Tab-separated table of C-alpha atoms in Angstrom:
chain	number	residue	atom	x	y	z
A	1	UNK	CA	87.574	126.246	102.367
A	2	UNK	CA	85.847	129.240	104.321
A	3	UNK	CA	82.542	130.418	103.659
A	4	UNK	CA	84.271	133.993	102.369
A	5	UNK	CA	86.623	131.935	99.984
A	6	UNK	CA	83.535	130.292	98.933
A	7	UNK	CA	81.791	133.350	98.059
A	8	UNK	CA	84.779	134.764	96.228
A	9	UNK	CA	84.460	131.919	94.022
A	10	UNK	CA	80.873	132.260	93.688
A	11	UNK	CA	81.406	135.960	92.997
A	12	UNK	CA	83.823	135.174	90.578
A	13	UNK	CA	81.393	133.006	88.590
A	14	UNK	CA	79.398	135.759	88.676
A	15	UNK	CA	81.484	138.039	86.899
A	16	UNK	CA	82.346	135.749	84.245
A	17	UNK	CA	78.781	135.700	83.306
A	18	UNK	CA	78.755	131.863	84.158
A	19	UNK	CA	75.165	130.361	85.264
A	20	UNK	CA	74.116	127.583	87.177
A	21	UNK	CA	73.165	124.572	84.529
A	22	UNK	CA	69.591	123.297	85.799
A	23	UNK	CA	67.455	120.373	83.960
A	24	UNK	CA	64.017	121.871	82.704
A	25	UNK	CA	61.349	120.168	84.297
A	26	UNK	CA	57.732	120.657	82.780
A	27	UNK	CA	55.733	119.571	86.669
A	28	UNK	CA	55.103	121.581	88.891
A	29	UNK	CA	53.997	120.454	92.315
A	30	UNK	CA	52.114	121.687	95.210
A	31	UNK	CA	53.457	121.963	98.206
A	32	UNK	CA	50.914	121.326	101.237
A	33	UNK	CA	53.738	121.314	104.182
A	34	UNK	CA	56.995	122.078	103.506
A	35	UNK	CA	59.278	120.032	105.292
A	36	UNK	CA	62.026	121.324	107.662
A	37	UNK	CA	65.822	120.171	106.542
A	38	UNK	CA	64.529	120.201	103.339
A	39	UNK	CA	61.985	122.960	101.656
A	40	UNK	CA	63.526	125.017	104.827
A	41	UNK	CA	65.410	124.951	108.027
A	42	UNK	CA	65.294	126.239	111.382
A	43	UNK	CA	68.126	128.513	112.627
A	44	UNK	CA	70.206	127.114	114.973
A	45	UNK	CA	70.093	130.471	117.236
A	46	UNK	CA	66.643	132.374	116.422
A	47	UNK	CA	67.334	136.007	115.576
A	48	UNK	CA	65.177	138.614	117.234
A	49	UNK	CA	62.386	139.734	114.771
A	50	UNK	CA	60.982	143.268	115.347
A	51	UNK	CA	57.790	143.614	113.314
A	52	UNK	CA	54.864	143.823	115.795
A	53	UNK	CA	52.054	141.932	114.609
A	54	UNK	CA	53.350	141.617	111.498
A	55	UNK	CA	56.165	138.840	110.667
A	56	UNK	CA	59.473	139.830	109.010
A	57	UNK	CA	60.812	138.604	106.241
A	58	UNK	CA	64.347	139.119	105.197
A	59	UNK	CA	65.444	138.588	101.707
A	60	UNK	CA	69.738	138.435	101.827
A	61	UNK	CA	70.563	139.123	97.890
A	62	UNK	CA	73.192	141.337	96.220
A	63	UNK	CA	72.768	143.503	92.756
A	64	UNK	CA	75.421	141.339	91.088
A	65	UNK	CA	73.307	137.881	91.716
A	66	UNK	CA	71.755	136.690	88.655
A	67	UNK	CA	69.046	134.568	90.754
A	68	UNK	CA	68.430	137.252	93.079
A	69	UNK	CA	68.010	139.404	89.968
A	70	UNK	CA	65.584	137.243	88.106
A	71	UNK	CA	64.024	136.342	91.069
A	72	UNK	CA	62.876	139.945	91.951
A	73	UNK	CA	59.556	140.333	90.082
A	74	UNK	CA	58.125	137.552	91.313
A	75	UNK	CA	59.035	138.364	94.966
A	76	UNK	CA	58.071	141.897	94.741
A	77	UNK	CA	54.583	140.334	93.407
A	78	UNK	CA	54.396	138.375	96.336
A	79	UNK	CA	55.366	141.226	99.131
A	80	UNK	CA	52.763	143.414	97.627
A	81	UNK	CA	49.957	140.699	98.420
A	82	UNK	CA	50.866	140.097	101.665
A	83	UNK	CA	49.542	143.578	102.696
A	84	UNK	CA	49.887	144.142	106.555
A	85	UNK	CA	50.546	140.703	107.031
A	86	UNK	CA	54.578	140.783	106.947
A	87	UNK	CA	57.059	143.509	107.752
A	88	UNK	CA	59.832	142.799	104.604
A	89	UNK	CA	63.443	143.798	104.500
A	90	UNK	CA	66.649	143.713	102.413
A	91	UNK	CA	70.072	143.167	103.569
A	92	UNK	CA	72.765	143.222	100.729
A	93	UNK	CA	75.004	140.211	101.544
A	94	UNK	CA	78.853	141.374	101.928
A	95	UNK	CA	81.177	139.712	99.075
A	96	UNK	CA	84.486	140.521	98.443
A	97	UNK	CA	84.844	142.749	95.172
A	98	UNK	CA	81.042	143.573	96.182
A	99	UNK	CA	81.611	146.054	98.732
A	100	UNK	CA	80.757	149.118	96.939
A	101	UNK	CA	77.575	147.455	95.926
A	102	UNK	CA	76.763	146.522	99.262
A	103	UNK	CA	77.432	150.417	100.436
A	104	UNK	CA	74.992	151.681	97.486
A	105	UNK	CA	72.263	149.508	99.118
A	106	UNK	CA	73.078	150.920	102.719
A	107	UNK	CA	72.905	154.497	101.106
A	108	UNK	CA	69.709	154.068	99.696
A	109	UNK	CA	68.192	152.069	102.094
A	110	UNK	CA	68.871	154.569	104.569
A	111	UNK	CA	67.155	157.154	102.762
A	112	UNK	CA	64.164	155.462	102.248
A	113	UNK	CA	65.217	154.535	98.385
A	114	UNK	CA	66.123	150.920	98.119
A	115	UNK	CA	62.937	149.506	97.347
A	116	UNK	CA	62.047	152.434	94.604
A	117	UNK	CA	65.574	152.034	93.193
A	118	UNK	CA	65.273	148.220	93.392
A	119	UNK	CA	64.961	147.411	89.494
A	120	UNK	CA	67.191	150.539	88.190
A	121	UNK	CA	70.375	148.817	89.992
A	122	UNK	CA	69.729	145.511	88.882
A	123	UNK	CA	69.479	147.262	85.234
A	124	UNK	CA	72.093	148.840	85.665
A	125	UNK	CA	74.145	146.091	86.290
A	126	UNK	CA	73.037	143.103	84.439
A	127	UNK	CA	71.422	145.428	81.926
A	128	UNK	CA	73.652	148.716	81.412
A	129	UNK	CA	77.112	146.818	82.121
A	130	UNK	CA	77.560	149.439	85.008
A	131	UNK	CA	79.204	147.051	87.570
A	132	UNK	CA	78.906	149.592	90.222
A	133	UNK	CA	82.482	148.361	91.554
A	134	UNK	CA	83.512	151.754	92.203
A	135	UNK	CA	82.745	155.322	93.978
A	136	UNK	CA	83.196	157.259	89.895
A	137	UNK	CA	80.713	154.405	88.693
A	138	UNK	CA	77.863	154.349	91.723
A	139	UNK	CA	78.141	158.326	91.594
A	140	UNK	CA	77.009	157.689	87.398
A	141	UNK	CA	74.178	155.553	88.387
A	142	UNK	CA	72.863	157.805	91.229
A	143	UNK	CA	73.267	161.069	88.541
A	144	UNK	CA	71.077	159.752	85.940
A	145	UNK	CA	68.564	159.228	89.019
A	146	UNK	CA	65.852	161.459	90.324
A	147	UNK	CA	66.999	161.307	94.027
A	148	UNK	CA	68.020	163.864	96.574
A	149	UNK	CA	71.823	163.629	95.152
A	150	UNK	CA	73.177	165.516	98.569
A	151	UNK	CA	70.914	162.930	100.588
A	152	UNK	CA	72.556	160.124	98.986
A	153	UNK	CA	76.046	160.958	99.135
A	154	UNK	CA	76.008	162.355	102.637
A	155	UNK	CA	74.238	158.934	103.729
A	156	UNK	CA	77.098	156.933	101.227
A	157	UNK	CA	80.354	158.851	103.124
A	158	UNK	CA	79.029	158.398	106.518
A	159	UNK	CA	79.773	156.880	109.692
A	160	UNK	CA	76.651	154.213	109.864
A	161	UNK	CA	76.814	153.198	106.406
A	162	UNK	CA	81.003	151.981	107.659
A	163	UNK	CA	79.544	150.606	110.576
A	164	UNK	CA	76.487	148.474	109.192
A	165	UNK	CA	79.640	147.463	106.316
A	166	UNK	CA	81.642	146.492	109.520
A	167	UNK	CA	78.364	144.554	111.134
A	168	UNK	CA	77.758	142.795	107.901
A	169	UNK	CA	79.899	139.422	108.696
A	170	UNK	CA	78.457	138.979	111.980
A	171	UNK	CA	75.048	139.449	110.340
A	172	UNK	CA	75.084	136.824	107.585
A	173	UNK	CA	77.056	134.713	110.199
A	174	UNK	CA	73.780	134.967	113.129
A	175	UNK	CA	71.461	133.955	110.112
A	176	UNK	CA	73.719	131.519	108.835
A	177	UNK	CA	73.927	132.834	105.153
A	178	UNK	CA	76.331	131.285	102.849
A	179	UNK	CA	74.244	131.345	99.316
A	180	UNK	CA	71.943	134.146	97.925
A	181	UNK	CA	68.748	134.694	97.587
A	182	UNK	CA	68.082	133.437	101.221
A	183	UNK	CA	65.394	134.563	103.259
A	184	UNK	CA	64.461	134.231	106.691
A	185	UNK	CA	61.213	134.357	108.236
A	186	UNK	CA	60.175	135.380	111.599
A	187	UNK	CA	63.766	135.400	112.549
A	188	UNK	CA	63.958	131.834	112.619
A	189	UNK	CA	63.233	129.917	109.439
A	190	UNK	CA	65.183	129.856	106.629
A	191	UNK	CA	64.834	129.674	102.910
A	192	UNK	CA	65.626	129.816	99.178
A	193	UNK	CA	64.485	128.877	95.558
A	194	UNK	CA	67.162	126.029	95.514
A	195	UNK	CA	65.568	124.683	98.643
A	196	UNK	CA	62.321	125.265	98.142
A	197	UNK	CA	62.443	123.527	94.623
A	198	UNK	CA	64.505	120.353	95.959
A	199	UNK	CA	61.331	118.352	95.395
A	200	UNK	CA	62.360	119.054	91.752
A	201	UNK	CA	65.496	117.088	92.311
A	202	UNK	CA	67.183	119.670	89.609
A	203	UNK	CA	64.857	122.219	89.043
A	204	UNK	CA	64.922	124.580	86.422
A	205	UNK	CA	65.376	128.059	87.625
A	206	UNK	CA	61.882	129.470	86.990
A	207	UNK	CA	60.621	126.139	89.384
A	208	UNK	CA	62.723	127.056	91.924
A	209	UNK	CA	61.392	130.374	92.120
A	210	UNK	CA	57.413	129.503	91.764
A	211	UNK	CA	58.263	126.777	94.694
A	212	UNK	CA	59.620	129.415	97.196
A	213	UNK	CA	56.202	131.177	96.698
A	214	UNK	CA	54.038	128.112	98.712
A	215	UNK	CA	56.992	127.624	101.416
A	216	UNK	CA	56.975	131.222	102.354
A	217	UNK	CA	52.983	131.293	102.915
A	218	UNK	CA	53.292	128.089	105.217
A	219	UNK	CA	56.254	129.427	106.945
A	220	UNK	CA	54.371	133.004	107.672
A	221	UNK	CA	50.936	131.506	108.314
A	222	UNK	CA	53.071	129.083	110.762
A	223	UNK	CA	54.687	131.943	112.299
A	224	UNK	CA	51.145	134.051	112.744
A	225	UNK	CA	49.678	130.693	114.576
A	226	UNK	CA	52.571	130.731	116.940
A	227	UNK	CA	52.626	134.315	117.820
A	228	UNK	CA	48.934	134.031	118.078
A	229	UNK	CA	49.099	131.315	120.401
A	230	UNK	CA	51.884	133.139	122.461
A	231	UNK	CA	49.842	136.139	122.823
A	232	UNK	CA	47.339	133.625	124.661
């Protein structure tokens, strides 16, 4: 099976409203150094990562995602500490039966509203019932906004939102995404909730999000040692 049909299937769970059963654990346990092939992994062809002296991080997600969704507070928490210390970015994985989502994150992102907008979409969708699966209900959401409307809708009907659309296979495909939330550091590790809470064996959703926390310091303090040690 593809990774597309996959995702169809996973989209399709989705939409059902079905969730992922995970055993509750009560421990919760520190980890010192995450270990690669299993709290992360290493691309198998580095991506370039243009952030200066800062390191990126890349969260893949998409509005209909029920982890990326409850995983969001948290996350945010954790971007806002990390001050000048990481250059952070969202890429709305492609899905299909998603693409209209994917094109309201382009839109806003492009205008410099994605991140302020962040928690209304999710609301909307997993709140309101607004699935944002068409142009009538994405033009709903944006009108009970306070955004530049013309902004938006120019950005939403234009040429480079269809193009990054177009680009978006050959995107998830160089960072090797097949499952969501994923996100890649420095361009060339790679992680999640489910892999950062593996130690768990089956962790309980809220574990698997607390253990990402600890694996994305290492990987980002590992990632300022090297590019301090390049700059040598």
């Amino acid at each position: 099976m593809s990774p597309i049909q996959i995702n169809r299937r996973r989209f399709s769970q989705f939409m059902a409203g079905t969730g992922l059963g995970l055993l509750n654990l009560t421990t919760h346990a520190s980890i010192l150094k995450p270990e690669a092939g299993k709290e992360y992994r290493l691309l198998s062809q580095p991506q370039a990562a243009n952030a200066g002296n800062k390191i990126e991080v890349i969260e893949f997600f998409a509005y209909y995602c029920h982890f990326c969704h409850h995983l969001e507070p948290s996350l945010a928490e954790w971007v806002k500490k990390q001050g000048d210390k990481i250059s952070f970015k969202r890429i709305h994985v492609l899905n299909p039966g998603a693409e209209t989502q994917q094109k309201l994150f382009f839109a806003l992102d492009a205008i410099g509203k994605a991140d302020e907008l962040q928690n209304q979409v999710f609301d909307a969708y997993h709140a309101q019932r607004n699935r944002l699966m068409t142009d009538e209900q994405v033009r709903d959401f944006i009108n009970k906004t306070s955004i530049d409307k013309a902004a938006f809708f120019s950005a939403y009907n234009s040429f480079t939102i269809k193009t990054k659309q177009a680009r978006a296979p050959r995107v998830m495909s160089d960072y090797e995404i097949n499952s969501w939330p994923t996100l890649i550091v420095d361009g060339r590790f790679q992680t999640s909730p489910s892999m950062a809470g593996s130690e768990h064996g089956r962790p309980s959703e809220e574990q698997a999000n607390q253990a990402l926390f600890p694996v994305l310091d290492w990987l980002v303090a590992t990632a300022q040692k090297d590019k301090a040690n390049a700059a040598k």
